[in-house]
PDB file of C-alpha atoms in Angstrom:
ATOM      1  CA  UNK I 189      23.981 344.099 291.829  1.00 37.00           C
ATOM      2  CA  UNK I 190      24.943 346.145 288.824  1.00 42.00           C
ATOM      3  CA  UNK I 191      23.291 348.877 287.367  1.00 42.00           C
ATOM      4  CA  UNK I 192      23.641 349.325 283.746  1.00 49.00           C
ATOM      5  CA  UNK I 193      22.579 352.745 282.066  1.00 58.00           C
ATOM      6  CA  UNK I 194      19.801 352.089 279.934  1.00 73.00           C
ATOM      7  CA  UNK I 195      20.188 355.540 278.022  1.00 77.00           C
ATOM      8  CA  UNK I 196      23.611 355.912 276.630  1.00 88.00           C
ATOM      9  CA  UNK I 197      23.133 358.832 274.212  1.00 94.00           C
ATOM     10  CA  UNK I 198      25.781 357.632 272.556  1.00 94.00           C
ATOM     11  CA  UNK I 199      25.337 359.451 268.796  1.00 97.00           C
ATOM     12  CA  UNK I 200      26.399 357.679 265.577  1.00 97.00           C
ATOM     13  CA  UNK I 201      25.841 357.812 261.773  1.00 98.00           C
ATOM     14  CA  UNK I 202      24.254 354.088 260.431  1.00 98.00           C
ATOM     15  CA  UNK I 203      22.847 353.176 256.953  1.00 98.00           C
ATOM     16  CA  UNK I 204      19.661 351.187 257.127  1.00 97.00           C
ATOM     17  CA  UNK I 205      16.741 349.855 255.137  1.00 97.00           C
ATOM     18  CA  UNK I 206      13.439 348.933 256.836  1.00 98.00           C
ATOM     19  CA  UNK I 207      10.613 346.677 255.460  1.00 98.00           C
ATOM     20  CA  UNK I 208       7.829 346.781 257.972  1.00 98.00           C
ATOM     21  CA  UNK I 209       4.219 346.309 259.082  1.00 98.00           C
ATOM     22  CA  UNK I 210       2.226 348.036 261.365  1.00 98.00           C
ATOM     23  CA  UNK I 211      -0.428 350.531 262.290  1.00 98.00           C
ATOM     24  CA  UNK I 212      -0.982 353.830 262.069  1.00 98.00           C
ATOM     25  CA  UNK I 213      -2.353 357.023 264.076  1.00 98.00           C
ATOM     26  CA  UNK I 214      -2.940 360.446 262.767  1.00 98.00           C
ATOM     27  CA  UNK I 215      -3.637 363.209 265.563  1.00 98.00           C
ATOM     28  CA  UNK I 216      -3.109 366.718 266.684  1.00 98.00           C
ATOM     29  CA  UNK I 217       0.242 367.860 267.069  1.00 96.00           C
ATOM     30  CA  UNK I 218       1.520 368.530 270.108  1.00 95.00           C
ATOM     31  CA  UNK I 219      -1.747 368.514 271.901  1.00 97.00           C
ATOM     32  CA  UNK I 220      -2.609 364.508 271.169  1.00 97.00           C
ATOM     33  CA  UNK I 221       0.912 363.427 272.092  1.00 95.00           C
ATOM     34  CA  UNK I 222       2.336 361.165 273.500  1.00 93.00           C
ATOM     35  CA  UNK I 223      -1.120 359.623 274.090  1.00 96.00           C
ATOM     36  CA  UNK I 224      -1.972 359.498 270.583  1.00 98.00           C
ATOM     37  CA  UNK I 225       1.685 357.186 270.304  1.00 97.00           C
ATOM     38  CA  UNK I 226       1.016 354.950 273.409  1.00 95.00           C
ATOM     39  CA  UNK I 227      -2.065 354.868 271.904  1.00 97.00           C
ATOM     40  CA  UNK I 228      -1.351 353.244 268.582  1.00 98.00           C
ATOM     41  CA  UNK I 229       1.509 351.154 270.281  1.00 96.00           C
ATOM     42  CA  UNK I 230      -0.626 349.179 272.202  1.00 96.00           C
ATOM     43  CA  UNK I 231      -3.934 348.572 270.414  1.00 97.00           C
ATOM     44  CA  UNK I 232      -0.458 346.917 267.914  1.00 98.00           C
ATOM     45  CA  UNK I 233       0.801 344.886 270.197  1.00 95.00           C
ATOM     46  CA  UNK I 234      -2.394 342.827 270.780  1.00 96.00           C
ATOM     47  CA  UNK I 235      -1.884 342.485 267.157  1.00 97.00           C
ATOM     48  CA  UNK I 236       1.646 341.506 266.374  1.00 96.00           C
ATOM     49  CA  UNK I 237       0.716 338.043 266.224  1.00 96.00           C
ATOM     50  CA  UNK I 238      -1.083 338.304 263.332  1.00 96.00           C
ATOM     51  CA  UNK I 239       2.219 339.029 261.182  1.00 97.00           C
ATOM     52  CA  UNK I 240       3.485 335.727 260.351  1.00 91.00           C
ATOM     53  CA  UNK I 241       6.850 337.000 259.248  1.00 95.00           C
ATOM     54  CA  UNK I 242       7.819 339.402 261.698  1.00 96.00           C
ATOM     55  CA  UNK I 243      11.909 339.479 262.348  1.00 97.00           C
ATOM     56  CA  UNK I 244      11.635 340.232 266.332  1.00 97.00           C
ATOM     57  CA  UNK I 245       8.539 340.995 268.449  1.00 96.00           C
ATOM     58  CA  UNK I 246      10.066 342.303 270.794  1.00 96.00           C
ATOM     59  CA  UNK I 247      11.627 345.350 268.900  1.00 97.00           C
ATOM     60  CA  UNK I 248       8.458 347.863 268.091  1.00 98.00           C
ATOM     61  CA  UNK I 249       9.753 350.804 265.213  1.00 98.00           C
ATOM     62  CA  UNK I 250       7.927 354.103 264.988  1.00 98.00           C
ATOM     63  CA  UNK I 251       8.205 356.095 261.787  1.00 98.00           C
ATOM     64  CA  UNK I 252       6.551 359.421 262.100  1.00 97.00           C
ATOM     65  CA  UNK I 253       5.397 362.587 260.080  1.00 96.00           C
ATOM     66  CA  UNK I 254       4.723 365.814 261.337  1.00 94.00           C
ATOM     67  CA  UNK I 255       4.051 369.187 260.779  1.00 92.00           C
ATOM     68  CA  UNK I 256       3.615 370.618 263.556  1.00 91.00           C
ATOM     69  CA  UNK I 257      -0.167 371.042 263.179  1.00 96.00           C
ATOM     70  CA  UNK I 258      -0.889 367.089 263.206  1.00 97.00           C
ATOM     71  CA  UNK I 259       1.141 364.113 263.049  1.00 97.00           C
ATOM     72  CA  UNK I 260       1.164 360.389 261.487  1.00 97.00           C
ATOM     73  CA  UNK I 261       2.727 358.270 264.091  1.00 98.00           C
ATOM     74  CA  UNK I 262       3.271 354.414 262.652  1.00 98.00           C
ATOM     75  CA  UNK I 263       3.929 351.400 265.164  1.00 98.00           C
ATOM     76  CA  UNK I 264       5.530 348.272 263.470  1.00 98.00           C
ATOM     77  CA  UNK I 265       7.734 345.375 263.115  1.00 98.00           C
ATOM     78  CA  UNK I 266      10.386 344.492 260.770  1.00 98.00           C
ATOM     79  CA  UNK I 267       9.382 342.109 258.917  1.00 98.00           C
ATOM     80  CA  UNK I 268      11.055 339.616 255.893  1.00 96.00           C
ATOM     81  CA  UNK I 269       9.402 340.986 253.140  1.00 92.00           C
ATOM     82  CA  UNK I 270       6.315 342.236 252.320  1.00 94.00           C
ATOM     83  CA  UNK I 271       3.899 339.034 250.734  1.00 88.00           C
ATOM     84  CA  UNK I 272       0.831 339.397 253.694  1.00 90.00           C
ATOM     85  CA  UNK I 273      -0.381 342.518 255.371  1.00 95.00           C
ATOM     86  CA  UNK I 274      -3.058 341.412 257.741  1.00 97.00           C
ATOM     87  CA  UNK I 275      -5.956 343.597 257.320  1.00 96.00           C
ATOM     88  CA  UNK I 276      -6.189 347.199 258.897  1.00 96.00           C
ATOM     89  CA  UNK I 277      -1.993 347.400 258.602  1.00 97.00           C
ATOM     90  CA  UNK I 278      -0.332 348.793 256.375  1.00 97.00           C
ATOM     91  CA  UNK I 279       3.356 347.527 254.624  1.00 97.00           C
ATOM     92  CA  UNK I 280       5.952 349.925 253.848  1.00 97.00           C
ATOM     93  CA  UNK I 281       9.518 349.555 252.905  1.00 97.00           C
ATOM     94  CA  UNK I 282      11.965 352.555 253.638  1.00 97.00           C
ATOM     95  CA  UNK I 283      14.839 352.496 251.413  1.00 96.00           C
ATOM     96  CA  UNK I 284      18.730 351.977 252.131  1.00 97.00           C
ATOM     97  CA  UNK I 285      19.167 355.639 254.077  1.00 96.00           C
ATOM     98  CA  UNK I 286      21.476 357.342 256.261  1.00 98.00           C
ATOM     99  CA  UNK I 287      20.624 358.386 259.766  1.00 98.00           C
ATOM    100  CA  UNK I 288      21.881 359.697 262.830  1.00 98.00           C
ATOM    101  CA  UNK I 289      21.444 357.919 265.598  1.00 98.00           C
ATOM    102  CA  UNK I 290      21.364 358.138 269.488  1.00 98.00           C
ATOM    103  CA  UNK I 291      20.619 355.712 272.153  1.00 96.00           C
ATOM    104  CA  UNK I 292      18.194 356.943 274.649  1.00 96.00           C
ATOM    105  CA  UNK I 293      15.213 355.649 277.306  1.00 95.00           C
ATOM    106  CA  UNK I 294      11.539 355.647 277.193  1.00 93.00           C
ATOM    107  CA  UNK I 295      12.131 358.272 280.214  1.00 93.00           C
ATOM    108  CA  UNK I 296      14.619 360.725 278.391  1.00 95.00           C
ATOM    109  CA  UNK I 297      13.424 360.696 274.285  1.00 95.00           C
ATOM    110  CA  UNK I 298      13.023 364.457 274.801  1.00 95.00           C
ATOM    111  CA  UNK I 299      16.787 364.467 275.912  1.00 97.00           C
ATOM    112  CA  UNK I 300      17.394 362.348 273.400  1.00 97.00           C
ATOM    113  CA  UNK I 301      15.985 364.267 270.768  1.00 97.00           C
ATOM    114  CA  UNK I 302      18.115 367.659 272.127  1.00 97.00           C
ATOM    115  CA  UNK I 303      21.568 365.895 272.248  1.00 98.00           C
ATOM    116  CA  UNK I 304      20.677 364.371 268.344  1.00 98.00           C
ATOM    117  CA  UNK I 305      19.712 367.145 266.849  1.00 98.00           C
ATOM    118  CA  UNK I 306      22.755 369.684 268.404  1.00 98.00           C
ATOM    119  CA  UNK I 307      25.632 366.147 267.400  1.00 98.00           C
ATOM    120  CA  UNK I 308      23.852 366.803 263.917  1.00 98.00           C
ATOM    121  CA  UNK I 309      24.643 370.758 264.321  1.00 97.00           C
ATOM    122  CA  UNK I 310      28.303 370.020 265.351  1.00 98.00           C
ATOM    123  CA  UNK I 311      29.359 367.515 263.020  1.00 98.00           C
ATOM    124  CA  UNK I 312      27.396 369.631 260.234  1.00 98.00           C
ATOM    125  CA  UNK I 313      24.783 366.832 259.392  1.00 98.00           C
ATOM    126  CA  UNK I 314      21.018 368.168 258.073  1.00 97.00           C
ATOM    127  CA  UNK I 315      17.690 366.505 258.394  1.00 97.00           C
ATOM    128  CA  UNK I 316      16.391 364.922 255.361  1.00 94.00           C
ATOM    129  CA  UNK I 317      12.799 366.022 255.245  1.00 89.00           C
ATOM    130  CA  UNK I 318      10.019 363.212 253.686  1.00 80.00           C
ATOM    131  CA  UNK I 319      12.094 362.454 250.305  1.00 86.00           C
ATOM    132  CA  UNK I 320      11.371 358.601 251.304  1.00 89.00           C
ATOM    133  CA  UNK I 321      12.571 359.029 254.391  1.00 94.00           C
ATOM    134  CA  UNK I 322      11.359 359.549 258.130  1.00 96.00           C
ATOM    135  CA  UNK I 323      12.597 359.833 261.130  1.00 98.00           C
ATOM    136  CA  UNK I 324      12.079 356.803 263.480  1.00 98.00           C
ATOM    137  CA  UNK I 325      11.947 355.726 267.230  1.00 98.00           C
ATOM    138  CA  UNK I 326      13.065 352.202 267.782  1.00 98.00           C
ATOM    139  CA  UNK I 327      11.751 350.590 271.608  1.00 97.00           C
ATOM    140  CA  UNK I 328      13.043 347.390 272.958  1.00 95.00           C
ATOM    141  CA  UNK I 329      10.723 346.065 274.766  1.00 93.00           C
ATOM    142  CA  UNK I 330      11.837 344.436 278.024  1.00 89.00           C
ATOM    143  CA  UNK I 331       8.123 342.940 279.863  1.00 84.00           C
ATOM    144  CA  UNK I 332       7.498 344.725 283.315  1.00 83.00           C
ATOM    145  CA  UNK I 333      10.878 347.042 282.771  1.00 86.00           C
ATOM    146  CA  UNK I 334       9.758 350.897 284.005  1.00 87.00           C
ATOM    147  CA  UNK I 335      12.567 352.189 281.451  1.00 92.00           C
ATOM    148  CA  UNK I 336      13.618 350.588 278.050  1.00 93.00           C
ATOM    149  CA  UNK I 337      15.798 351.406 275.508  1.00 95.00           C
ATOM    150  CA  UNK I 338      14.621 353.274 272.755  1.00 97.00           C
ATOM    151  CA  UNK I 339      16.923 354.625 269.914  1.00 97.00           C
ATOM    152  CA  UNK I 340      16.169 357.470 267.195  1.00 98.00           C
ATOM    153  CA  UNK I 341      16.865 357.689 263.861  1.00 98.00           C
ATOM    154  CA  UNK I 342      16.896 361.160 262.036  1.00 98.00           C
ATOM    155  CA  UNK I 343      17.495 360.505 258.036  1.00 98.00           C
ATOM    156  CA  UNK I 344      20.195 362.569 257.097  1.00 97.00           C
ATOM    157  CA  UNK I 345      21.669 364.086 253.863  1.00 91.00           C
TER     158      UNK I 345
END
């Protein structure tokens, strides 16, 4: 049987526009996380049905904001355009952006987010900070998998 690595952390610059739906959480930061995420991600996923034009159910993406002191952590779908937000969601389009990207797992994001951040530092690439823009954590959901593949997004200038 073959094994295939599920977290690559192969890095890469892509250029990407989001329209999405979801839900949102707004917690502590650190202290509430990740529970505060897992949180939010599931109470959405009993909901994901309700979006009637939802690209791929399967693929959940995270915007987030922080400061530090608390954080806004979003869990949606992509979605063809934004005519119906169900009630208690929230529709957002990011515009056409840069970003750095890595491929990681649901068990090595924190990895993930070290080898990003120093490929930024090397190839002399800076974080764009909240100018319509946020970074973003992308899970593929696979049903009863123990790791999935998750990839990050940091907007770049």
């Amino acid at each position: 049987m073959e094994v295939k690595a599920v977290a690559t952390f192969a890095c890469e610059v892509v250029k990407r526009e989001f329209e999405l739906i979801g839900q949102s959480i707004t917690a502590n930061f650190p202290q509430a996380f990740p529970d505060a995420a897992i949180k939010i991600q599931m109470d959405f996923e009993k909901r994901i049905d309700d979006i009637e034009n939802c690209k791929n159910k399967q693929v959940l993406i995270s915007p987030y904001m922080c400061n530090d002191i608390v954080a806004t952590y979003f869990a949606c779908v992509e979605v063809e355009g934004l005519t119906e937000t169900p009630e208690g969601m929230i529709g957002f389009k990011l515009p056409m952006m840069n970003y750095a990207k890595i491929s990681c797992s649901n068990k090595t994001i924190d990895q993930g987010y070290s080898k990003i951040f120093s490929w930024m530092g090397e190839n002399g690439y800076k974080q764009k900070w909240y100018d319509k823009s946020f970074p973003i954590e992308i899970f593929y959901l696979d049903e009863g998998a123990e790791e999935e593949v998750v990839e990050i997004l940091i907007p770049i200038q």
